[in-house]
Coordinates of C-alpha atoms in Angstrom, one line a residue:
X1 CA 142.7 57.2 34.5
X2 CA 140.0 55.2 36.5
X3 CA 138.1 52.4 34.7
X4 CA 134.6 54.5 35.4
X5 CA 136.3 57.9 33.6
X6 CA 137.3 55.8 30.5
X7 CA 133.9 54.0 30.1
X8 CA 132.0 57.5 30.8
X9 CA 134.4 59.1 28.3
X10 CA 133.5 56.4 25.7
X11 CA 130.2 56.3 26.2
X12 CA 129.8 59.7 26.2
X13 CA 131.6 59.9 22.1
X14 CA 129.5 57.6 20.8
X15 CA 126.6 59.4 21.9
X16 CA 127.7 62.7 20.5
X17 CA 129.7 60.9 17.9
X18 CA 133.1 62.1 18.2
X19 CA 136.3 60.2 19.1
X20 CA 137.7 59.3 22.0
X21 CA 141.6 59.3 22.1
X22 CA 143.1 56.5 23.7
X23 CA 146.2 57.8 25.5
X24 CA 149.3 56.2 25.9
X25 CA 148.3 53.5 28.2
X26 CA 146.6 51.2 25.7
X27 CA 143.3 50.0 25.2
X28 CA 141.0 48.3 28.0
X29 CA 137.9 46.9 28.0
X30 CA 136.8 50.2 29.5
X31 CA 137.6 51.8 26.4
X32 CA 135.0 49.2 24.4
X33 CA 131.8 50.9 24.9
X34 CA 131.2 51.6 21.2
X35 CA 132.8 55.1 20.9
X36 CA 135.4 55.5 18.0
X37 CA 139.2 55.3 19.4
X38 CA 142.0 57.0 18.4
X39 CA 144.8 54.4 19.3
X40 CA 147.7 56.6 20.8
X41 CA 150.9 55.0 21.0
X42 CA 153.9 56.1 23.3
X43 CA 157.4 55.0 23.9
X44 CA 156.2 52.4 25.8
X45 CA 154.8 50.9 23.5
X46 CA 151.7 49.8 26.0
X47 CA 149.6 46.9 24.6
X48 CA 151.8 46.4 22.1
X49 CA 155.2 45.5 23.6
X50 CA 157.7 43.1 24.1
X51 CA 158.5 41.9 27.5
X52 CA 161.7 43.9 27.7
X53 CA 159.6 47.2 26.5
X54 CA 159.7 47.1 22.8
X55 CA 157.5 47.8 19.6
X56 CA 155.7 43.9 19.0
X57 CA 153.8 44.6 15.6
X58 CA 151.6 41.0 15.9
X59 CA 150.5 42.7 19.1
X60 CA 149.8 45.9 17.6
X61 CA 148.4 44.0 14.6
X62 CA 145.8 42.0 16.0
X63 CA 144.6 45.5 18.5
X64 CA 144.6 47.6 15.4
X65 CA 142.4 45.8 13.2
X66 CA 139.8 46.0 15.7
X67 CA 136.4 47.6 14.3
X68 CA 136.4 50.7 17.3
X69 CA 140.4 51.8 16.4
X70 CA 139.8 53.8 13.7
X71 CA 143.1 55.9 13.5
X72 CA 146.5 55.3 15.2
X73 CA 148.7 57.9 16.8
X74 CA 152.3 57.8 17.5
X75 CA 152.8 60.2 20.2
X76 CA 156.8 61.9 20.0
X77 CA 155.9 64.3 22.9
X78 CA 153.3 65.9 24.5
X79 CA 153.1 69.6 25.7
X80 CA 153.0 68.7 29.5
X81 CA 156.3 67.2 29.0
X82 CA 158.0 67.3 26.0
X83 CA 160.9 65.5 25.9
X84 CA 160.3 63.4 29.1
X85 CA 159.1 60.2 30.0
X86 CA 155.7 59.3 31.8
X87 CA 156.1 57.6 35.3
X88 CA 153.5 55.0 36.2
X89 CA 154.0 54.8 40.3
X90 CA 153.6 51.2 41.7
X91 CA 151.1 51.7 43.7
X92 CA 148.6 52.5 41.1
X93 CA 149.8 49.6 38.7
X94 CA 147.6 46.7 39.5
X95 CA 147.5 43.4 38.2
X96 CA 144.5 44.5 35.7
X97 CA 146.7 48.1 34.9
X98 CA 150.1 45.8 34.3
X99 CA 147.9 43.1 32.0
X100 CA 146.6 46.0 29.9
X101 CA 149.9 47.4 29.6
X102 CA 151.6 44.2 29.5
X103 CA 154.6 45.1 32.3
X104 CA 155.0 43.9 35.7
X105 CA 152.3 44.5 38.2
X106 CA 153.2 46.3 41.9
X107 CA 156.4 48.0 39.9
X108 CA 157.4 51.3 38.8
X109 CA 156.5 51.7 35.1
X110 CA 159.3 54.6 33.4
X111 CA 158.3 55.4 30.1
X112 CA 161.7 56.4 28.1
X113 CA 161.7 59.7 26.5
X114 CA 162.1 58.3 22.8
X115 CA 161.4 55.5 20.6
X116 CA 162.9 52.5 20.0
X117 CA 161.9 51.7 17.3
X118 CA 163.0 54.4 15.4
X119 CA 165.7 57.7 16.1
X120 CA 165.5 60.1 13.0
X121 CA 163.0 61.5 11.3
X122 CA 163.4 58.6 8.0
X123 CA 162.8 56.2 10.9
X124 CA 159.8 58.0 12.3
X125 CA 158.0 58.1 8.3
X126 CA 159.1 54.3 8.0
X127 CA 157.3 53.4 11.4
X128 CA 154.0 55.2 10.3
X129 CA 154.3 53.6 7.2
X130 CA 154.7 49.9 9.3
X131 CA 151.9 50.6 11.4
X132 CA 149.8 51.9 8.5
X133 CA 150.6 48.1 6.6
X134 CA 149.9 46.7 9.6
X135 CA 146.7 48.0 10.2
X136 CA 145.1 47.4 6.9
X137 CA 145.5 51.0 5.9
X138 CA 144.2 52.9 9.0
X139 CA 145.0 56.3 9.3
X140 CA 148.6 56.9 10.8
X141 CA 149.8 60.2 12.2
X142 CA 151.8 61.6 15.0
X143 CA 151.8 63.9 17.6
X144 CA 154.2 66.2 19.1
X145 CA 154.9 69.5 21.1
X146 CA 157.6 71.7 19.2
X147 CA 160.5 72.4 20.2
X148 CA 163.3 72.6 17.3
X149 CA 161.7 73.8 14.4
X150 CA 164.5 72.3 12.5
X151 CA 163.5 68.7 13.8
X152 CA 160.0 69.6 12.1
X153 CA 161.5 70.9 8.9
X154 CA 164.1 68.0 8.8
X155 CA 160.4 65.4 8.8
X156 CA 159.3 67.9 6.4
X157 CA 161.9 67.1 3.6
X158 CA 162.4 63.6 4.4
X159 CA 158.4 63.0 3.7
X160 CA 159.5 64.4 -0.3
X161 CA 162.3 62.8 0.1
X162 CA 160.9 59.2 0.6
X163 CA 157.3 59.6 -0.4
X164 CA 155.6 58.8 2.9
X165 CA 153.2 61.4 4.5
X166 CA 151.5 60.8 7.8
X167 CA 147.6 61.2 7.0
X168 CA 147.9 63.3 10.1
X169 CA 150.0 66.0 12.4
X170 CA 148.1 66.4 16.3
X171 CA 150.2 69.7 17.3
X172 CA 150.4 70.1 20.9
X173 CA 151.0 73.4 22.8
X174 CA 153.5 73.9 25.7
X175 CA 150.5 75.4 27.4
X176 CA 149.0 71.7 28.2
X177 CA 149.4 70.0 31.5
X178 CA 148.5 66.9 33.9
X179 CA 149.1 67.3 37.4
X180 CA 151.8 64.6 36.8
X181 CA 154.5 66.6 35.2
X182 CA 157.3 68.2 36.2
X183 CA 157.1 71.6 36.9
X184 CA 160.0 73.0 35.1
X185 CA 158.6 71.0 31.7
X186 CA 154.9 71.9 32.0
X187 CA 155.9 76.3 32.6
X188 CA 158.7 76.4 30.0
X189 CA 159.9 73.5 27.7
X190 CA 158.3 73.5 24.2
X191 CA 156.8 75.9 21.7
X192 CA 153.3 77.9 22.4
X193 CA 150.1 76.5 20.7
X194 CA 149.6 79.5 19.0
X195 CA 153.0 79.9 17.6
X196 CA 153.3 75.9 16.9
X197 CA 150.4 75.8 15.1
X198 CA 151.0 78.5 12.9
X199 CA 154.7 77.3 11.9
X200 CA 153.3 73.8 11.6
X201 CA 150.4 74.4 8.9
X202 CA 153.4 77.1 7.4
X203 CA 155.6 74.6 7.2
X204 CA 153.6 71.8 5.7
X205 CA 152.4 74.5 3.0
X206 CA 155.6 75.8 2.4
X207 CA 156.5 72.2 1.1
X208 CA 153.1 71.4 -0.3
X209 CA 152.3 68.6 1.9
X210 CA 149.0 70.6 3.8
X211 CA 147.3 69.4 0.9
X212 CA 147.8 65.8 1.5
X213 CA 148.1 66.1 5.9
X214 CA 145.4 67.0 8.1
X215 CA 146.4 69.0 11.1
X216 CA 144.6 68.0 14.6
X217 CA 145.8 70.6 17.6
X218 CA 145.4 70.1 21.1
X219 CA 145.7 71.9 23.8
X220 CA 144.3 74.6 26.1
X221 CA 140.8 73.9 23.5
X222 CA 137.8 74.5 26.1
X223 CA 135.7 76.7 24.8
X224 CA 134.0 77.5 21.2
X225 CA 136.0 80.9 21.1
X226 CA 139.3 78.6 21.3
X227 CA 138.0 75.8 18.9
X228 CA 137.0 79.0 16.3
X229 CA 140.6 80.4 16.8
X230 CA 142.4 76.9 15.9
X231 CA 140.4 76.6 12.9
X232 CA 141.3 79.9 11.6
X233 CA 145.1 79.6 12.2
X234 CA 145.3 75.9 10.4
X235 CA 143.8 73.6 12.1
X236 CA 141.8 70.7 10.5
X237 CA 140.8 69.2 14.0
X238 CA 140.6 70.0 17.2
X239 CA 140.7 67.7 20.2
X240 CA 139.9 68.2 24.3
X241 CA 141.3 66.8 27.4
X242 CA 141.1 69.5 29.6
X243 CA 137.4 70.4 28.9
X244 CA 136.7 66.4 28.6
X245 CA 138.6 65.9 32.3
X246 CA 136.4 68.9 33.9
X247 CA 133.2 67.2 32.3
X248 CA 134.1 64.3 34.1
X249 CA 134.3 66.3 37.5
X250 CA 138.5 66.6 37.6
X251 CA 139.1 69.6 40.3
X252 CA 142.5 69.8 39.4
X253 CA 143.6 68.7 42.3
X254 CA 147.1 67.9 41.0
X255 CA 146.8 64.1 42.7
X256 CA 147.1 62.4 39.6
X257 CA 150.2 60.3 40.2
X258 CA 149.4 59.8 43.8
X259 CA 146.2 57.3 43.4
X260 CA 144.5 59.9 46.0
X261 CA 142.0 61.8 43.3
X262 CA 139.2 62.4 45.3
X263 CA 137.1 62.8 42.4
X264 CA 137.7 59.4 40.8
X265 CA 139.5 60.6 37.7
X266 CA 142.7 59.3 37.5
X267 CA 143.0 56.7 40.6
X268 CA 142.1 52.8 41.1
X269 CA 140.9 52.9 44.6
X270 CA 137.9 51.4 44.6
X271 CA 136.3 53.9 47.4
X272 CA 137.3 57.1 45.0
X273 CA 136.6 55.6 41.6
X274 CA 133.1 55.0 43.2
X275 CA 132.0 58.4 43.2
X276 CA 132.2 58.9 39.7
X277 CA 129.2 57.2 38.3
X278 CA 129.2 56.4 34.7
X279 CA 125.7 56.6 34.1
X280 CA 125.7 60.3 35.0
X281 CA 129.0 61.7 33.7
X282 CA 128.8 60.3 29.9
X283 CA 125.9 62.4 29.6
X284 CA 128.1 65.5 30.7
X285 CA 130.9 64.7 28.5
X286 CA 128.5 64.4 25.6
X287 CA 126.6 67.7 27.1
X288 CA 129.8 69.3 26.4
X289 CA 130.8 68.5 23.3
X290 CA 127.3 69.5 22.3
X291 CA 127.1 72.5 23.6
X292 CA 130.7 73.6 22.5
X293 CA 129.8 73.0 18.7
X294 CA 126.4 74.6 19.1
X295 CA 128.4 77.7 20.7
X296 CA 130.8 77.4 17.5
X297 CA 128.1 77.6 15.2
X298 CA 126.8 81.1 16.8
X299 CA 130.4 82.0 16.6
X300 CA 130.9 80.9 13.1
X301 CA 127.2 82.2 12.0
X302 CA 127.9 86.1 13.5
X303 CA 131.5 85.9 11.3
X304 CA 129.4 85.8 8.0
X305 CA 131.1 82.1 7.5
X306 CA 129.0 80.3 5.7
X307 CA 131.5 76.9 5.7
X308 CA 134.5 75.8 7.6
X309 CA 136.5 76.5 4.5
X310 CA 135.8 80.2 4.7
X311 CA 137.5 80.7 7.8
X312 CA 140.9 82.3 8.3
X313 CA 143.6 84.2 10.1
X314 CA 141.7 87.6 8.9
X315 CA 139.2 86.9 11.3
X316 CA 140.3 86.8 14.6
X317 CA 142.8 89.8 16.3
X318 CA 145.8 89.9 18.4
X319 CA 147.2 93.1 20.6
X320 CA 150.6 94.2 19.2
X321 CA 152.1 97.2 20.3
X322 CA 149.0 98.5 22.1
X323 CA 147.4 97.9 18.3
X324 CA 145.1 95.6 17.3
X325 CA 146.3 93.6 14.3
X326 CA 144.9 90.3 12.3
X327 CA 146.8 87.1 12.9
X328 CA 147.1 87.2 9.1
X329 CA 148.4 90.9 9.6
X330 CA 150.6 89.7 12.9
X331 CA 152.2 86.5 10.4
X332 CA 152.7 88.2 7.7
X333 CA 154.9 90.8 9.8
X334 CA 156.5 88.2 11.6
X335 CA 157.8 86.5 8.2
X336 CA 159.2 89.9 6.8
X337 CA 161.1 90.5 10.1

């Protein structure tokens, strides 16, 4: 993304005091605007890798300690792509993209499809519980887009197993998308939102570790009706891209890879990141987060809610069999079957 969409994007959380997710590609000085960060941390390991591509924790150390990180975020997979690596084209890797990154300027930049730094899930609960140390006790979670639900059963017992429980699970759907992913991964690899979400907060009940994990999901979440339904299925937090990218003025143009977005979202040419001025599209970013929660509320208020904790799957309906059921209804069925 360009340097004016991650300063508006900053800006725009501290004003309406949310937090502003990182993304695999490190943190800038564009992210240092005084919005809260959520430090997102890929297979590549950007900002915090060795020259030959690797995890460097006295990298990661000294970034993570830094007052505006206040949670970090291993990313497995997301649902544009799960299971496949990010491509960084050498034409949009500059010397100031390479030196926040820390790879090569002018230079293809593959991000692998796994870690290396860990390959089951033991190695996965023993690197949140490094970065976790490493941090000072910052809150350490991961995301991921299911696919095997044995894979998330198999973290499940290992977290009993070795005592070491990520303060946080970020769900994502096979319903999200960039422009840069392939087409055959962003229309059919990974599990629905719906259907993740509900096996994931299942799952993590089913072994008692809800209690103890908060569940963030993420997604197709763009409008108050989406954010109400995530809330009733599981979910502890919701967060945007989509809605956050459209606030900023994205078309979806699908030029994301290409450095040709005309609307100055996700390119470094100076003559396109021009027309997206920061001063104006913070304020829509926070205008947007604003008016989503005050849409929520009206939502929340007509349900006879009269707290978050009194919402759930009894509340909202889904169309089975030309018949309306509750999700409760739908999941309970679904078990017994």
């Amino acid at each position: 993304m360009s340097k004016n969409a991650i300063q508006a994007l900053n800006l725009g959380a501290k004003a309406g005091n949310f937090f502003h997710d990182t993304g695999e590609g490190g943190i800038s000085e564009y992210h240092l605007q005084g919005g809260d960060l959520v430090w997102e941390i890929g297979t590549g390991y950007f900002g915090c890798r060795t020259e030959n591509g690797c995890f460097d924790a006295e990298k990661f150390k000294q970034k993570a300690n830094w007052e505006q990180v206040k949670m970090i975020e291993i990313k497995l997979s997301q649902g544009a792509k799960p299971g496949h690596g990010g491509v960084l084209p050498a034409a949009k890797n500059n010397q100031e993209i390479a030196e926040i990154r820390g790879v090569q300027p002018h230079t293809d930049v593959l991000s692998p499809p796994g870690h290396s730094a860990f390959s089951d899930a033991e190695g996965l609960l023993q690197f949140v519980e490094q970065l976790r140390v490493l941090s000072n006790g910052k809150p350490v979670g991961f995301k991921l887009a299911i696919g095997s639900k044995q894979e998330f059963i198999e973290i499940c017992e290992k977290m009993l197993e070795t005592g070491i429980k990520p303060d946080f699970i970020t769900v994502d759907g096979a319903e999200g998308g960039t422009g840069a992913a392939p087409i055959d991964f962003s229309n059919y690899v990974g599990m629905p939102w719906e259907d993740a979400l509900i096996f994931a907060v299942d799952t993590l009940n089913t072994y008692k570790l809800k209690k103890d994990i908060k569940v963030i999901t993420a997604t197709k979440i763009f409008t108050a009706f989406d954010l109400f339904k995530a809330l009733c299925i599981g979910a502890d937090v919701c967060n945007s891209a989509r809605g956050m990218m459209l606030a900023l003025g994205c078309v979806q143009s699908l030029k994301c890879n290409t450095n040709e977005c005309p609307t100055g979202v996700t390119t470094n040419n100076p003559t396109l990141v021009r027309g997206l001025v920061v001063a104006e599209k913070w304020k829509r970013v926070r205008n947007y987060h604003q008016h989503m929660l005050d849409d929520f509320l009206a939502l929340l208020a007509a349900s006879g809610c009269h707290s978050l904790d009194e919402m759930n799957r009894n509340l909202i309906y889904r169309k089975v069999d030309k018949q309306w059921h509750s999700y409760a209804e739908v999941v309970k069925t679904q078990r017994i079957l």
